[in-house]
C-alpha cells in the first residue's frame, strides 16, 4: 500500500471517531451520579426504578445517570445529613415524619408521602413451631424456650421502633403482657403505661433476641435458619419469598381507619430525643436543598412518583399512594403528580 493511501485511511478513521463524539454517541454523553440515602426496605424497588430511569435519561435527557445508594435505617439516613454533614441528592425514608421533624427547614423545604406497608412476622419452614404459629398465638410461640426472634434497632430504623410499638399495641389487643414478655425481659427498652423508652444504647439480655441496625440485616439470619422469626415489612417478606404471619389490623400499623387507636402508643428515642406516636406506615421522600445534582434529582423524583414508580412498587409488593401527598414548597414539575397539602 502506498504511504499516501495509508495516511488517507488513518485520517478518515479519525474523522469517523470525531464525528461520533460530536454527534452525541453514548461515549460522548456526560455522566452524573445521584446520591440516594434510603431505608433498607426500599432497596429492591429503588434498584429496579433506578435502572429504568438510567435508560430513560440516556434516551430522553441526553445524560448518563449512575446511582450511589446508601441503604440504612431511616433515622440513620437522616442523621447522615444532619449530624455528619454528608451530601446527598435524595433522602427516602420509611417514616415520612422524620423529614418534617429533622430535615425541615434547614435541609429541605418539601417532602412527598408516596408508599405504605405493614408489619408482619416472617419466618421459614426451618423456624421452630413453623407449622403451629398463627395470628392468634404468635406471641406465645415467640416466648417459648429455644425460640429466637429479632427486630431492627429502634434508634436507627423505623421498622425497629414500629416493631416494639406493635408489641405494646398487642398488650391492648390481646390483654396479655406481650411487651413485658418479649421486649422488657430481653432488653433495656421499657414502658411506662403505653409510652415506650428506647435508651440511646440498647442492651440485649440473653440470646433469645437479636437486634440489627436495619430490618433487612435480619433477613439472611432467618433464611439461613440461625434465627427463627423477625418483625419486618410485608413487602420485604414478599420480596424474599418468606412465610409470614399477618397481624390483626389493630396492631399491624396498616389501617388508616385505626390511626386514633394506634396513637395510644408512643416511643421516645434515645438517639434523637424525639417522641413518635404509632401511626399507619407511610414512606416519605425529598430532594435536599443543597443536592449536588438537584435538577436531575427532581427529574428522578418525578419518574418515581409517576406511573413508572407505581408499577415498580406494585411489582415489589408495596402499595403506592394514589395520589402521593406533598407538603411544603413543592417544585412545580411535581405538582401534576401529587396532592399538595399545607
Short mmCIF file of C-alpha atoms in Angstrom, two decimals:
data_model
loop_
_atom_site.label_atom_id
_atom_site.label_comp_id
_atom_site.label_asym_id
_atom_site.label_seq_id
_atom_site.Cartn_x
_atom_site.Cartn_y
_atom_site.Cartn_z
CA UNK A 1 0.00 0.00 0.00
CA UNK A 2 1.34 3.41 -0.90
CA UNK A 3 2.13 5.69 2.01
CA UNK A 4 -0.30 8.38 0.80
CA UNK A 5 -3.23 5.96 0.73
CA UNK A 6 -2.28 4.69 4.21
CA UNK A 7 -2.35 8.18 5.72
CA UNK A 8 -5.68 8.89 4.00
CA UNK A 9 -7.22 5.81 5.66
CA UNK A 10 -5.92 6.94 9.06
CA UNK A 11 -7.37 10.43 8.59
CA UNK A 12 -10.73 9.05 7.53
CA UNK A 13 -10.77 6.81 10.61
CA UNK A 14 -10.08 9.75 12.90
CA UNK A 15 -12.82 11.76 11.23
CA UNK A 16 -15.37 9.00 11.89
CA UNK A 17 -14.37 8.82 15.57
CA UNK A 18 -14.58 12.60 15.93
CA UNK A 19 -17.98 12.74 14.22
CA UNK A 20 -19.28 10.06 16.57
CA UNK A 21 -18.26 12.07 19.63
CA UNK A 22 -19.64 15.34 18.30
CA UNK A 23 -22.90 13.63 17.34
CA UNK A 24 -23.59 12.66 20.96
CA UNK A 25 -22.89 8.93 20.92
CA UNK A 26 -23.18 7.17 24.31
CA UNK A 27 -19.39 7.53 24.69
CA UNK A 28 -19.74 11.31 24.47
CA UNK A 29 -22.56 11.79 26.97
CA UNK A 30 -21.92 13.36 30.33
CA UNK A 31 -22.32 11.14 33.39
CA UNK A 32 -23.99 12.33 36.61
CA UNK A 33 -24.22 10.32 39.81
CA UNK A 34 -27.22 10.73 42.07
CA UNK A 35 -26.59 10.02 45.75
CA UNK A 36 -29.57 8.37 47.47
CA UNK A 37 -29.84 7.75 51.22
CA UNK A 38 -32.73 5.38 51.72
CA UNK A 39 -34.49 2.94 54.01
CA UNK A 40 -33.30 -0.65 53.68
CA UNK A 41 -36.84 -1.78 52.83
CA UNK A 42 -36.72 0.37 49.68
CA UNK A 43 -33.61 -1.35 48.28
CA UNK A 44 -35.19 -3.65 45.72
CA UNK A 45 -37.82 -1.29 44.25
CA UNK A 46 -35.31 1.57 44.07
CA UNK A 47 -32.72 -0.59 42.32
CA UNK A 48 -35.25 -1.55 39.67
CA UNK A 49 -36.53 2.00 39.29
CA UNK A 50 -33.01 3.43 39.04
CA UNK A 51 -32.18 1.02 36.24
CA UNK A 52 -35.29 2.09 34.32
CA UNK A 53 -34.57 5.79 34.93
CA UNK A 54 -30.99 5.42 33.71
CA UNK A 55 -32.27 4.03 30.42
CA UNK A 56 -34.90 6.78 30.19
CA UNK A 57 -32.39 9.54 30.94
CA UNK A 58 -29.91 8.38 28.33
CA UNK A 59 -32.60 8.26 25.64
CA UNK A 60 -34.59 11.36 26.59
CA UNK A 61 -32.37 13.66 28.65
CA UNK A 62 -29.04 13.10 26.92
CA UNK A 63 -27.26 12.20 30.13
CA UNK A 64 -25.87 9.03 31.60
CA UNK A 65 -27.09 8.54 35.17
CA UNK A 66 -25.50 6.31 37.79
CA UNK A 67 -26.62 5.94 41.39
CA UNK A 68 -24.72 5.83 44.66
CA UNK A 69 -27.18 4.14 47.02
CA UNK A 70 -26.69 4.04 50.78
CA UNK A 71 -29.23 1.78 52.48
CA UNK A 72 -29.66 2.09 56.24
CA UNK A 73 -32.26 2.57 58.90
CA UNK A 74 -34.23 5.72 58.10
CA UNK A 75 -33.18 7.54 61.29
CA UNK A 76 -29.55 6.86 60.42
CA UNK A 77 -30.16 8.01 56.83
CA UNK A 78 -31.43 11.37 58.05
CA UNK A 79 -28.67 11.74 60.63
CA UNK A 80 -26.04 11.27 57.91
CA UNK A 81 -27.25 14.64 56.65
CA UNK A 82 -27.98 16.44 59.92
CA UNK A 83 -25.20 15.09 62.15
CA UNK A 84 -22.44 14.00 59.77
CA UNK A 85 -22.90 16.69 57.11
CA UNK A 86 -22.85 14.16 54.27
CA UNK A 87 -24.07 15.27 50.84
CA UNK A 88 -26.99 13.54 49.15
CA UNK A 89 -29.45 14.31 46.40
CA UNK A 90 -32.40 12.30 47.65
CA UNK A 91 -33.47 11.02 51.07
CA UNK A 92 -36.22 8.36 51.11
CA UNK A 93 -37.43 7.10 54.49
CA UNK A 94 -39.85 4.50 55.82
CA UNK A 95 -41.43 7.02 58.21
CA UNK A 96 -42.25 10.31 56.48
CA UNK A 97 -42.45 12.20 59.79
CA UNK A 98 -38.65 12.05 60.09
CA UNK A 99 -38.44 14.61 57.28
CA UNK A 100 -40.51 17.41 58.89
CA UNK A 101 -39.06 16.57 62.32
CA UNK A 102 -35.38 16.55 61.37
CA UNK A 103 -34.80 17.92 57.84
CA UNK A 104 -37.28 20.82 57.51
CA UNK A 105 -36.48 23.72 57.20
CA UNK A 106 -32.67 23.62 57.24
CA UNK A 107 -32.08 20.83 54.74
CA UNK A 108 -35.25 20.71 52.65
CA UNK A 109 -38.47 22.68 52.23
CA UNK A 110 -40.76 19.99 50.83
CA UNK A 111 -41.49 16.27 51.08
CA UNK A 112 -43.80 13.72 49.49
CA UNK A 113 -45.70 10.80 51.04
CA UNK A 114 -45.72 8.02 48.45
CA UNK A 115 -45.98 4.42 49.72
CA UNK A 116 -47.39 2.31 52.56
CA UNK A 117 -46.66 -1.01 54.26
CA UNK A 118 -47.50 -3.14 57.29
CA UNK A 119 -45.61 -5.06 59.97
CA UNK A 120 -45.62 -8.86 59.75
CA UNK A 121 -43.70 -11.66 61.46
CA UNK A 122 -41.60 -13.52 58.90
CA UNK A 123 -40.09 -16.99 59.12
CA UNK A 124 -39.25 -20.11 57.10
CA UNK A 125 -40.18 -23.79 57.26
CA UNK A 126 -36.98 -24.26 59.32
CA UNK A 127 -38.26 -21.97 62.11
CA UNK A 128 -39.24 -23.68 65.34
CA UNK A 129 -43.02 -24.25 65.56
CA UNK A 130 -43.37 -23.09 61.94
CA UNK A 131 -46.43 -25.30 61.49
CA UNK A 132 -48.12 -24.04 64.66
CA UNK A 133 -47.68 -20.26 64.67
CA UNK A 134 -50.62 -18.10 63.59
CA UNK A 135 -52.15 -14.65 64.11
CA UNK A 136 -53.64 -15.61 67.48
CA UNK A 137 -50.71 -17.39 69.17
CA UNK A 138 -47.60 -15.72 67.72
CA UNK A 139 -46.62 -14.02 70.98
CA UNK A 140 -46.84 -17.34 72.83
CA UNK A 141 -44.67 -19.05 70.20
CA UNK A 142 -42.03 -16.29 70.36
CA UNK A 143 -41.93 -16.63 74.15
CA UNK A 144 -41.28 -20.40 74.08
CA UNK A 145 -37.87 -21.63 75.31
CA UNK A 146 -35.40 -22.10 72.49
CA UNK A 147 -37.27 -19.86 70.04
CA UNK A 148 -35.30 -16.85 68.79
CA UNK A 149 -36.64 -13.68 67.18
CA UNK A 150 -35.40 -10.28 66.10
CA UNK A 151 -36.20 -6.73 65.14
CA UNK A 152 -34.12 -3.78 63.99
CA UNK A 153 -32.62 -1.06 66.18
CA UNK A 154 -35.35 1.43 67.19
CA UNK A 155 -32.75 4.19 67.40
CA UNK A 156 -31.74 3.75 63.76
CA UNK A 157 -34.71 2.28 61.98
CA UNK A 158 -38.48 2.91 61.89
CA UNK A 159 -39.13 -0.81 61.48
CA UNK A 160 -37.43 -1.23 64.86
CA UNK A 161 -39.49 1.31 66.75
CA UNK A 162 -42.61 0.19 64.92
CA UNK A 163 -41.93 -3.40 65.97
CA UNK A 164 -41.77 -2.57 69.65
CA UNK A 165 -44.88 -0.38 69.33
CA UNK A 166 -46.66 -3.32 67.66
CA UNK A 167 -45.85 -5.42 70.73
CA UNK A 168 -47.22 -2.71 73.03
CA UNK A 169 -50.38 -2.49 70.90
CA UNK A 170 -50.59 -6.27 71.26
CA UNK A 171 -50.85 -5.73 75.05
CA UNK A 172 -54.03 -3.73 74.44
CA UNK A 173 -55.49 -6.03 71.79
CA UNK A 174 -54.89 -9.40 73.47
CA UNK A 175 -54.99 -8.11 77.07
CA UNK A 176 -51.74 -10.00 77.69
CA UNK A 177 -48.28 -8.77 78.85
CA UNK A 178 -46.77 -9.20 75.37
CA UNK A 179 -44.42 -6.22 75.57
CA UNK A 180 -43.10 -7.17 79.01
CA UNK A 181 -42.54 -10.80 77.99
CA UNK A 182 -40.89 -10.17 74.62
CA UNK A 183 -39.22 -6.75 74.96
CA UNK A 184 -38.64 -5.75 78.59
CA UNK A 185 -37.36 -9.18 79.64
CA UNK A 186 -34.89 -9.28 76.76
CA UNK A 187 -33.67 -5.65 76.52
CA UNK A 188 -33.31 -2.40 78.46
CA UNK A 189 -36.20 -0.92 76.44
CA UNK A 190 -39.03 -0.24 78.86
CA UNK A 191 -42.53 1.22 79.02
CA UNK A 192 -44.49 3.43 81.37
CA UNK A 193 -48.09 2.65 80.57
CA UNK A 194 -48.37 2.91 76.79
CA UNK A 195 -45.28 5.10 76.41
CA UNK A 196 -42.05 3.31 75.46
CA UNK A 197 -38.49 4.48 76.10
CA UNK A 198 -35.62 3.25 73.91
CA UNK A 199 -32.27 4.17 75.55
CA UNK A 200 -29.55 5.56 73.29
CA UNK A 201 -27.51 2.38 73.87
CA UNK A 202 -29.82 -0.61 73.66
CA UNK A 203 -28.69 -3.68 75.56
CA UNK A 204 -29.85 -7.20 74.75
CA UNK A 205 -30.17 -9.67 77.62
CA UNK A 206 -29.51 -13.33 76.82
CA UNK A 207 -29.58 -14.99 73.42
CA UNK A 208 -33.30 -15.11 72.65
CA UNK A 209 -33.44 -11.75 70.85
CA UNK A 210 -31.29 -10.38 68.02
CA UNK A 211 -31.23 -6.67 67.11
CA UNK A 212 -29.54 -5.35 63.98
CA UNK A 213 -29.15 -1.79 62.57
CA UNK A 214 -31.81 -2.20 59.86
CA UNK A 215 -34.61 -4.65 59.25
CA UNK A 216 -33.12 -6.19 56.11
CA UNK A 217 -29.97 -7.15 58.09
CA UNK A 218 -32.07 -9.87 59.75
CA UNK A 219 -33.32 -11.43 56.52
CA UNK A 220 -30.25 -13.58 55.93
CA UNK A 221 -30.29 -14.86 59.52
CA UNK A 222 -33.83 -16.15 59.10
CA UNK A 223 -33.18 -17.53 55.62
CA UNK A 224 -30.17 -19.48 56.95
CA UNK A 225 -32.14 -20.86 59.91
CA UNK A 226 -29.97 -19.20 62.57
CA UNK A 227 -32.93 -17.00 63.60
CA UNK A 228 -36.50 -18.29 63.85
CA UNK A 229 -38.64 -15.17 63.41
CA UNK A 230 -38.35 -11.43 62.84
CA UNK A 231 -40.57 -8.39 62.62
CA UNK A 232 -40.43 -6.99 59.10
CA UNK A 233 -42.41 -5.11 56.49
CA UNK A 234 -44.76 -7.25 54.43
CA UNK A 235 -43.16 -6.05 51.17
CA UNK A 236 -39.72 -7.30 52.26
CA UNK A 237 -41.13 -10.68 53.33
CA UNK A 238 -42.79 -11.00 49.91
CA UNK A 239 -39.67 -9.92 48.02
CA UNK A 240 -37.62 -12.61 49.79
CA UNK A 241 -40.30 -15.30 49.47
CA UNK A 242 -40.55 -15.76 53.23
CA UNK A 243 -43.51 -17.15 55.10
CA UNK A 244 -45.19 -14.58 57.31
CA UNK A 245 -47.95 -14.05 59.83
CA UNK A 246 -50.49 -11.33 59.07
CA UNK A 247 -51.18 -9.49 62.32
CA UNK A 248 -54.60 -8.05 63.24
CA UNK A 249 -55.30 -4.59 61.83
CA UNK A 250 -55.43 -3.26 65.41
CA UNK A 251 -51.68 -3.79 65.71
CA UNK A 252 -50.09 -4.09 62.22
CA UNK A 253 -49.99 -0.31 61.52
CA UNK A 254 -51.63 -0.79 58.11
CA UNK A 255 -55.15 0.54 58.63
CA UNK A 256 -55.63 4.31 58.20
CA UNK A 257 -59.05 3.94 59.82
CA UNK A 258 -57.36 2.89 63.06
CA UNK A 259 -54.96 5.84 63.30
CA UNK A 260 -56.51 7.06 66.58
CA UNK A 261 -56.25 3.59 68.07
CA UNK A 262 -52.56 3.28 67.10
CA UNK A 263 -51.84 6.72 68.55
CA UNK A 264 -52.46 5.41 72.06
CA UNK A 265 -48.90 4.07 71.93
CA UNK A 266 -45.76 6.20 71.58
CA UNK A 267 -41.98 5.87 71.86
CA UNK A 268 -39.15 8.25 72.81
CA UNK A 269 -35.88 7.53 71.02
CA UNK A 270 -32.60 7.99 72.83
CA UNK A 271 -30.84 8.68 69.52
CA UNK A 272 -32.85 11.81 68.69
CA UNK A 273 -34.76 12.68 71.88
CA UNK A 274 -37.91 12.77 69.73
CA UNK A 275 -41.20 11.17 70.70
CA UNK A 276 -43.07 9.33 67.95
CA UNK A 277 -46.67 8.17 68.09
CA UNK A 278 -47.71 4.91 66.48
CA UNK A 279 -49.43 5.63 63.19
CA UNK A 280 -50.19 3.99 59.86
CA UNK A 281 -46.97 3.28 57.94
CA UNK A 282 -46.27 5.87 55.25
CA UNK A 283 -42.97 6.37 53.39
CA UNK A 284 -41.61 9.82 52.51
CA UNK A 285 -39.08 11.24 50.07
CA UNK A 286 -37.41 14.59 49.46
CA UNK A 287 -34.71 16.27 47.40
CA UNK A 288 -32.31 18.24 49.57
CA UNK A 289 -31.75 21.97 49.13
CA UNK A 290 -28.02 21.54 48.51
CA UNK A 291 -28.34 18.39 46.40
CA UNK A 292 -25.25 18.13 44.16
CA UNK A 293 -27.49 17.38 41.15
CA UNK A 294 -30.78 18.91 42.24
CA UNK A 295 -32.36 19.32 38.78
CA UNK A 296 -31.65 15.72 37.82
CA UNK A 297 -32.76 14.51 41.26
CA UNK A 298 -36.13 16.24 40.75
CA UNK A 299 -36.47 14.51 37.39
CA UNK A 300 -35.83 11.18 39.08
CA UNK A 301 -38.38 12.00 41.78
CA UNK A 302 -40.91 12.86 39.07
CA UNK A 303 -40.17 9.47 37.49
CA UNK A 304 -40.67 7.76 40.87
CA UNK A 305 -43.98 9.49 41.61
CA UNK A 306 -45.48 8.76 38.19
CA UNK A 307 -46.71 5.56 36.57
CA UNK A 308 -43.20 4.14 36.30
CA UNK A 309 -42.73 4.27 40.05
CA UNK A 310 -46.22 2.99 40.79
CA UNK A 311 -45.65 -0.02 38.51
CA UNK A 312 -42.27 -0.87 40.04
CA UNK A 313 -43.52 -0.63 43.62
CA UNK A 314 -46.56 -2.77 42.92
CA UNK A 315 -44.30 -5.36 41.25
CA UNK A 316 -42.31 -5.37 44.51
CA UNK A 317 -45.41 -5.94 46.65
CA UNK A 318 -45.56 -2.44 48.10
CA UNK A 319 -48.71 -0.31 47.96
CA UNK A 320 -48.38 3.15 46.41
CA UNK A 321 -50.44 6.16 47.46
CA UNK A 322 -52.90 7.37 44.82
CA UNK A 323 -52.11 10.18 44.53
CA UNK A 324 -48.92 10.82 46.52
CA UNK A 325 -49.34 13.69 49.01
CA UNK A 326 -46.87 16.59 49.12
CA UNK A 327 -46.16 19.26 51.75
CA UNK A 328 -44.18 22.49 51.73
CA UNK A 329 -42.64 24.37 48.82
CA UNK A 330 -43.44 21.70 46.26
CA UNK A 331 -41.50 22.09 42.96
CA UNK A 332 -43.73 22.98 40.03
CA UNK A 333 -42.75 19.93 37.97
CA UNK A 334 -44.06 17.61 40.73
CA UNK A 335 -47.42 19.30 41.29
CA UNK A 336 -49.29 17.47 38.48
CA UNK A 337 -48.39 14.14 40.13
CA UNK A 338 -49.29 14.88 43.76
CA UNK A 339 -51.95 16.27 46.01
CA UNK A 340 -50.47 19.35 47.69
CA UNK A 341 -51.38 19.76 51.37
CA UNK A 342 -50.45 22.63 53.66
#
